Coordinates of C-alpha atoms (C1' of nucleotides) in Angstrom, one line a residue:
Chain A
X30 CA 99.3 100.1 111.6
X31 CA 102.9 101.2 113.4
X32 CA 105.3 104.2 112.2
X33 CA 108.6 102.6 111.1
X34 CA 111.3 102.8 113.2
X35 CA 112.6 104.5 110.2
X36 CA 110.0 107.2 109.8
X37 CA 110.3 107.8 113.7
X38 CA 114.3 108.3 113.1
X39 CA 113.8 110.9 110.2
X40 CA 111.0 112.8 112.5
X41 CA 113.6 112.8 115.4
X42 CA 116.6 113.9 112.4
X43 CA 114.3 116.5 111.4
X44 CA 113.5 118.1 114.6
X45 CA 117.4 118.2 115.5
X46 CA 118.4 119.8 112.2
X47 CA 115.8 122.2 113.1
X48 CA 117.2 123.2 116.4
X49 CA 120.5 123.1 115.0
X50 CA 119.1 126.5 113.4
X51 CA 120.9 125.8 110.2
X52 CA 124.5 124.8 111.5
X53 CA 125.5 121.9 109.2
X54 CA 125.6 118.8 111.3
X55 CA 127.3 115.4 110.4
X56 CA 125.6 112.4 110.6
X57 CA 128.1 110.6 113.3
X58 CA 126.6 114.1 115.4
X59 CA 122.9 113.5 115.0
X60 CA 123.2 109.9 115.6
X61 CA 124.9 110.0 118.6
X62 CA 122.6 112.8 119.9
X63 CA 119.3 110.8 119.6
X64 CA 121.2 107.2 120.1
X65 CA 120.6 105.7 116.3
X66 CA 123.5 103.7 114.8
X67 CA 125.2 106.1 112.2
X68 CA 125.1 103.9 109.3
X69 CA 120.9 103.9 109.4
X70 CA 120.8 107.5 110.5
X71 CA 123.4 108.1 107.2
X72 CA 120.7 105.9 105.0
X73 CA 117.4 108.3 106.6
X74 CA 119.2 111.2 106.0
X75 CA 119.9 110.5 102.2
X76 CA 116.0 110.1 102.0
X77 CA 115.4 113.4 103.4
X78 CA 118.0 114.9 101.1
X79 CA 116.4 113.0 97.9
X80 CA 112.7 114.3 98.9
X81 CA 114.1 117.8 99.4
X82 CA 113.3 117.9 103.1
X83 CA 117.3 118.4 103.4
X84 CA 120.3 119.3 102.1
X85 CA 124.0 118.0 102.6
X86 CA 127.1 119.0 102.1
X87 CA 129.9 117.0 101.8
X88 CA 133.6 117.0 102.3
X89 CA 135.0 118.4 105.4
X90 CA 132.8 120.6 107.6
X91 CA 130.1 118.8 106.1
X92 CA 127.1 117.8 106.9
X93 CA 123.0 118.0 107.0
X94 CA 121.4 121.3 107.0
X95 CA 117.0 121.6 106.6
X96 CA 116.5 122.9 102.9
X97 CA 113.7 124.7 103.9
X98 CA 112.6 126.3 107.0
X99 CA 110.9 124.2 110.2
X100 CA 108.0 125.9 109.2
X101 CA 107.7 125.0 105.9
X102 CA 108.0 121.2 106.5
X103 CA 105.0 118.9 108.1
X104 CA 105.5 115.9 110.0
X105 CA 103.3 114.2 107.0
X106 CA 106.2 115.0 104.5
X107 CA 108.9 113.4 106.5
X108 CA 107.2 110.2 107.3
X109 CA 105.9 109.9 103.8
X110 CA 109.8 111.2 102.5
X111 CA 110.7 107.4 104.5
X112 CA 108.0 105.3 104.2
X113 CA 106.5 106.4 100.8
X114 CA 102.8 107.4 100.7
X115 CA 100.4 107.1 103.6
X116 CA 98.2 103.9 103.5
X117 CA 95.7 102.8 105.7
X118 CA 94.7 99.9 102.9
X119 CA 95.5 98.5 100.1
X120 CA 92.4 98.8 98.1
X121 CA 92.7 102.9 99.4
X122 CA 95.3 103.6 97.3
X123 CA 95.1 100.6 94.6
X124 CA 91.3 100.6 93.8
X125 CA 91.5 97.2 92.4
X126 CA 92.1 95.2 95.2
X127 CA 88.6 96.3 96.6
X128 CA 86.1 96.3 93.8
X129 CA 85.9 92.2 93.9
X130 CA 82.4 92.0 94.9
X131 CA 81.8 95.3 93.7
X132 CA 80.2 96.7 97.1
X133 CA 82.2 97.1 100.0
X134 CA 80.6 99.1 102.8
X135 CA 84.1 99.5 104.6
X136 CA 85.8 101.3 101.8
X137 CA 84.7 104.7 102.5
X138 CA 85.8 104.5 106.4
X139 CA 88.9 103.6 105.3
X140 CA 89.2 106.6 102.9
X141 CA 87.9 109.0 105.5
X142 CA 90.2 107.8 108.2
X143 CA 93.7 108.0 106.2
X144 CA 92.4 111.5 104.6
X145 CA 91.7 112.5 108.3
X146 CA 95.2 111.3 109.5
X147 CA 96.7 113.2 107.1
X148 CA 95.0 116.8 107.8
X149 CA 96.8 116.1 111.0
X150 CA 100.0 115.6 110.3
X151 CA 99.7 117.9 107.8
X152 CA 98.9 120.5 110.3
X153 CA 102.3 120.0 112.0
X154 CA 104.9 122.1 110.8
X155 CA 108.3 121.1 112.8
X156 CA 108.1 125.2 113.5
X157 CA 105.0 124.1 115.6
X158 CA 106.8 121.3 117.1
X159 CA 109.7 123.4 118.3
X160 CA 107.4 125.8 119.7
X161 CA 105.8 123.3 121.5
X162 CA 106.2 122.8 125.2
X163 CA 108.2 119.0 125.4
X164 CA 106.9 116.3 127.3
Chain B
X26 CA 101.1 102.2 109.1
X27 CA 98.7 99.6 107.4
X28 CA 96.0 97.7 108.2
X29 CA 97.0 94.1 108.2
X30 CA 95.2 91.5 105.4
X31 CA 94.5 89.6 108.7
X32 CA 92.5 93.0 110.3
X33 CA 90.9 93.5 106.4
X34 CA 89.5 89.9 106.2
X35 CA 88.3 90.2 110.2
X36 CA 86.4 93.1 109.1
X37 CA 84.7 91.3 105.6
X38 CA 83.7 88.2 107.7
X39 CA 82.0 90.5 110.5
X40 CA 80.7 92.6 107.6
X41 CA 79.0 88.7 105.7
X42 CA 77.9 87.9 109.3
X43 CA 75.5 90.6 109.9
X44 CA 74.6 90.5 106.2
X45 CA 73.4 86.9 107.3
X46 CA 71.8 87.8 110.4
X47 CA 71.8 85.0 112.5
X48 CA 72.2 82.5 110.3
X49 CA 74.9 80.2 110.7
X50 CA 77.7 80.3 108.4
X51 CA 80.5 77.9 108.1
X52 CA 84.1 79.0 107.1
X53 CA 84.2 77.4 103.9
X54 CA 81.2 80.0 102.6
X55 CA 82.4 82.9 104.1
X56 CA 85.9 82.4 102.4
X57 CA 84.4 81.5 99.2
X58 CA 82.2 84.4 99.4
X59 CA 84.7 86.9 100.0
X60 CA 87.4 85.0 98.0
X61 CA 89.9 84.2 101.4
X62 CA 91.3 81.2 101.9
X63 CA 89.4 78.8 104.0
X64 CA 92.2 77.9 106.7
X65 CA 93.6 81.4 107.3
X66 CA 89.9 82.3 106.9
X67 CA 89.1 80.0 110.2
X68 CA 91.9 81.3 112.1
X69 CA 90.7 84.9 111.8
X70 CA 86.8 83.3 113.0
X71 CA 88.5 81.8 116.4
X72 CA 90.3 85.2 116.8
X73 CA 86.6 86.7 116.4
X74 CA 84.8 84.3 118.5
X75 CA 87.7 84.9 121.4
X76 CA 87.4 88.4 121.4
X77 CA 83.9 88.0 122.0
X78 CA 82.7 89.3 118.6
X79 CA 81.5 86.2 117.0
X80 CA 80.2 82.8 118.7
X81 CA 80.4 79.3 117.1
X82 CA 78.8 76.1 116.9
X83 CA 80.5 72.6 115.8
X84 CA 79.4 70.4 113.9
X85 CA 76.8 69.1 111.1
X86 CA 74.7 72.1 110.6
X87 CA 77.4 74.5 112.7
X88 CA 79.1 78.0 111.6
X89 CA 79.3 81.3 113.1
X90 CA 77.4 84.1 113.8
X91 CA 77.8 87.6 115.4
X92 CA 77.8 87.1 119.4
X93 CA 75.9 90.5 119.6
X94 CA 74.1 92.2 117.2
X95 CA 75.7 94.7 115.0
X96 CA 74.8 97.8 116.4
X97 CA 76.9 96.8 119.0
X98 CA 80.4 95.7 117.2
X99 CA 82.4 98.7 116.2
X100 CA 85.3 98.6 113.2
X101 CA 87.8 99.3 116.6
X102 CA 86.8 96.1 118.5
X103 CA 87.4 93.7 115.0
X104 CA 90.7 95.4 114.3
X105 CA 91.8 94.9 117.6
X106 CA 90.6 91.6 118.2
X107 CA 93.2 90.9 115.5
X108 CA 95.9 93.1 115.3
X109 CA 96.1 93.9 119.1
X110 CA 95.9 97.6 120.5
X111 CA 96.0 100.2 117.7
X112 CA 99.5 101.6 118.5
X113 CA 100.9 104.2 116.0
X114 CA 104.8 104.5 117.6
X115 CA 106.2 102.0 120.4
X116 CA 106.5 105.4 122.4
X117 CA 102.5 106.1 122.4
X118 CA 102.0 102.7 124.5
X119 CA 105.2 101.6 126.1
X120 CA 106.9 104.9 127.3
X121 CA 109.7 104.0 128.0
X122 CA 110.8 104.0 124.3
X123 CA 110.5 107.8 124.3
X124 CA 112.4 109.6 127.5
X125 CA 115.9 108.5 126.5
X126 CA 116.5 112.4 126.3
X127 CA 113.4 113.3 128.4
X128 CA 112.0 115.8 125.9
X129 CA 109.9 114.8 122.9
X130 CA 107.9 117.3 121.7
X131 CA 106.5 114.9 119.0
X132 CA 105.2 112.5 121.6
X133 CA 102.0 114.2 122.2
X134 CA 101.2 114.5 118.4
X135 CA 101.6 110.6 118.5
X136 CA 99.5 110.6 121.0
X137 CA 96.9 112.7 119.7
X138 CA 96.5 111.2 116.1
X139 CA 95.9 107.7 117.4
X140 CA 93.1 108.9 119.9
X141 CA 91.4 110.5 116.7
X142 CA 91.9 107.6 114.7
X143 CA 90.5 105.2 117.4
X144 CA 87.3 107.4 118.3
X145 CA 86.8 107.4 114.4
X146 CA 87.1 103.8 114.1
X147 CA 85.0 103.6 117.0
X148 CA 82.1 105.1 115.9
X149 CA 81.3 103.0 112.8
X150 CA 79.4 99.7 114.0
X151 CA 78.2 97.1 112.1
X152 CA 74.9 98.4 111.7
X153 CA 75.9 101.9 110.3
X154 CA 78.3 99.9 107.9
X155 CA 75.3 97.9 107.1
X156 CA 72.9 100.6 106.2
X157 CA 75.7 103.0 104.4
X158 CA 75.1 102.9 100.8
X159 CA 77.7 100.8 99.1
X160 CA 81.0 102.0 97.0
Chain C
dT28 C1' 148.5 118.3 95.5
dC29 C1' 147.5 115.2 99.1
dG30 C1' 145.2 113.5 103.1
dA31 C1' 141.4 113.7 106.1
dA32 C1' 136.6 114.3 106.7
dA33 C1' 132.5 113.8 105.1
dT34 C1' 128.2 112.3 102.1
dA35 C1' 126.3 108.9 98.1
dG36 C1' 124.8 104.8 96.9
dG37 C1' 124.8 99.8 96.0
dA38 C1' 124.8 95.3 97.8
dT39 C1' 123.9 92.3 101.3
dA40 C1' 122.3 90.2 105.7
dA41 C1' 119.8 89.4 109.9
dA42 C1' 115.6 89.6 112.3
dA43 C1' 110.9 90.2 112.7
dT44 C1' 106.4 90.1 111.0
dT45 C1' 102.8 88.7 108.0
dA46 C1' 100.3 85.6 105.7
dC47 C1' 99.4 81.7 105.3
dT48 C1' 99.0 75.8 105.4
dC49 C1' 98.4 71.3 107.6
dC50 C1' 97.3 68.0 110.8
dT51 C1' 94.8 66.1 114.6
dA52 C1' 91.3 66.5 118.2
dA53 C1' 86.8 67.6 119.7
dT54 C1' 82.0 68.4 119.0
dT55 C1' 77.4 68.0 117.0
dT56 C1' 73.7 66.3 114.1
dA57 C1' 71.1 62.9 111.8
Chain D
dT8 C1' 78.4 55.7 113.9
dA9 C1' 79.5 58.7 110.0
dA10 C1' 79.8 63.1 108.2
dA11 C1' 80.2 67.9 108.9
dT12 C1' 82.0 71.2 111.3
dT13 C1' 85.0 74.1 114.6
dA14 C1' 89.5 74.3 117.9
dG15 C1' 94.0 74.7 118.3
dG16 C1' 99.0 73.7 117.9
dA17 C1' 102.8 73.6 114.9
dG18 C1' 105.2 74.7 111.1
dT19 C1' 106.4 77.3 106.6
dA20 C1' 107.0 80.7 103.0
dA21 C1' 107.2 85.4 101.7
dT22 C1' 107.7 90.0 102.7
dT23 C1' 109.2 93.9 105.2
dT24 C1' 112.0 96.0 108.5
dT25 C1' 116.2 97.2 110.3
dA26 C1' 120.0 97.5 109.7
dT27 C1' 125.6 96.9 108.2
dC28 C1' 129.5 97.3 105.1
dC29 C1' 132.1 98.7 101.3
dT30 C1' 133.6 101.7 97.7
dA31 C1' 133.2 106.0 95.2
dT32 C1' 132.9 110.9 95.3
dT33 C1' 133.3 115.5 97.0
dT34 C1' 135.3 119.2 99.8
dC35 C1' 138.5 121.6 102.7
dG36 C1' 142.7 123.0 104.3
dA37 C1' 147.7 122.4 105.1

DNA sequence: TCGAAATAGGATAAAATTACTCCTAATTTA
DNA sequence: TAAATTAGGAGTAATTTTATCCTATTTCGA
């Protein structure tokens, strides 16, 4: 029931980029700034790229640049670009591992809870993160 | 971000104890009913009866019960009595994890989330699973 | 054209967590 | 006392998380 490390990393790459106000920034840069090996931030950062959260450049004067702007990406993308699709359960997202007995009161919760999680990380765009006051 | 199979099968043997109401049952039929295994299924019971939620009785004719009735057990308190605090980043309940660079504007949102997702949890008990029509 | 700086991606490894099993002890009933 | 049952400690297998390392590829600029 815990963010990955992982998904925390891209979330904290994502919001640097973002400041970075489209600067290309290398990954031995970002890594160093939030204090993640470079090797892992390199491996987040490909993620990112492949789910079209970011874009990369390689080469000299490289680096990672947001493919889209802060406020067109939500904190649900970026954790789901890492960790793949948002899953409270199992059986919410593979029906089959519920359906056993055929009646399963607990189901529905389950549903209603991830779809609520969701709407809320949905609703943060990393503009709105920026914006907002830190701590 | 997952509910554990540990938390899941808490939850199905809480659910089969109020179904019984007050009946004893012993491991080996809740397992069997809900098609766990009978040993993990009898750790997750101590966890239960620990936490307060459930209440045993050895021997010839022994089992478990609910220690309170269901109206007073919420989905929160079983996944908890399990799993430990709900905790959806390290930072949201050991801060010290988050002020390496003193400014997180994500923090709150962490924050924030997991307070929705416990008062949601929260507010299903036993007796409203009970009574919700099933599927 | 070459070398340095950078990303791309595959393979692998260490550590932690999850999902269990097994065994022995204690308790309760008939 | 025998059988049925929970209590709890220890151990194990599988999976996931959290990385590291190596080689290939691309790009820039001297």
């Amino acid at each position: 029931m815990q963010l990955t490390r992982e998904a925390d990393y891209a979330v904290r790459c994502v919001l640097y980029l973002a400041s970075a106000g489209g600067r290309p920034a290398a990954v031995g840069e970002i890594a160093e700034a939030q204090g993640m090996s470079a090797a892992f931030t390199a491996k987040i950062l490909q993620k990112l790229v492949n789910a079209g959260i970011a874009a990369s450049r390689r080469g000299v004067k490289g680096g990672f640049v947001l493919a889209r702007p802060p406020a067109e990406t939500t904190l649900l993308e970026v954790i789901e670009a890492v960790q793949g699709p948002l899953a409270l359960n199992i059986c919410v997202v593979d029906r089959k591992n519920c359906d056993r007995n055929s009646r399963c009161s607990v189901h529905p919760v389950w549903v209603e809870v991830q779809a609520d999680m969701k709407k809320k990380l949905e609703s943060y765009t990393f503009e709105r993160l920026l914006n907002s006051s830190p701590r």
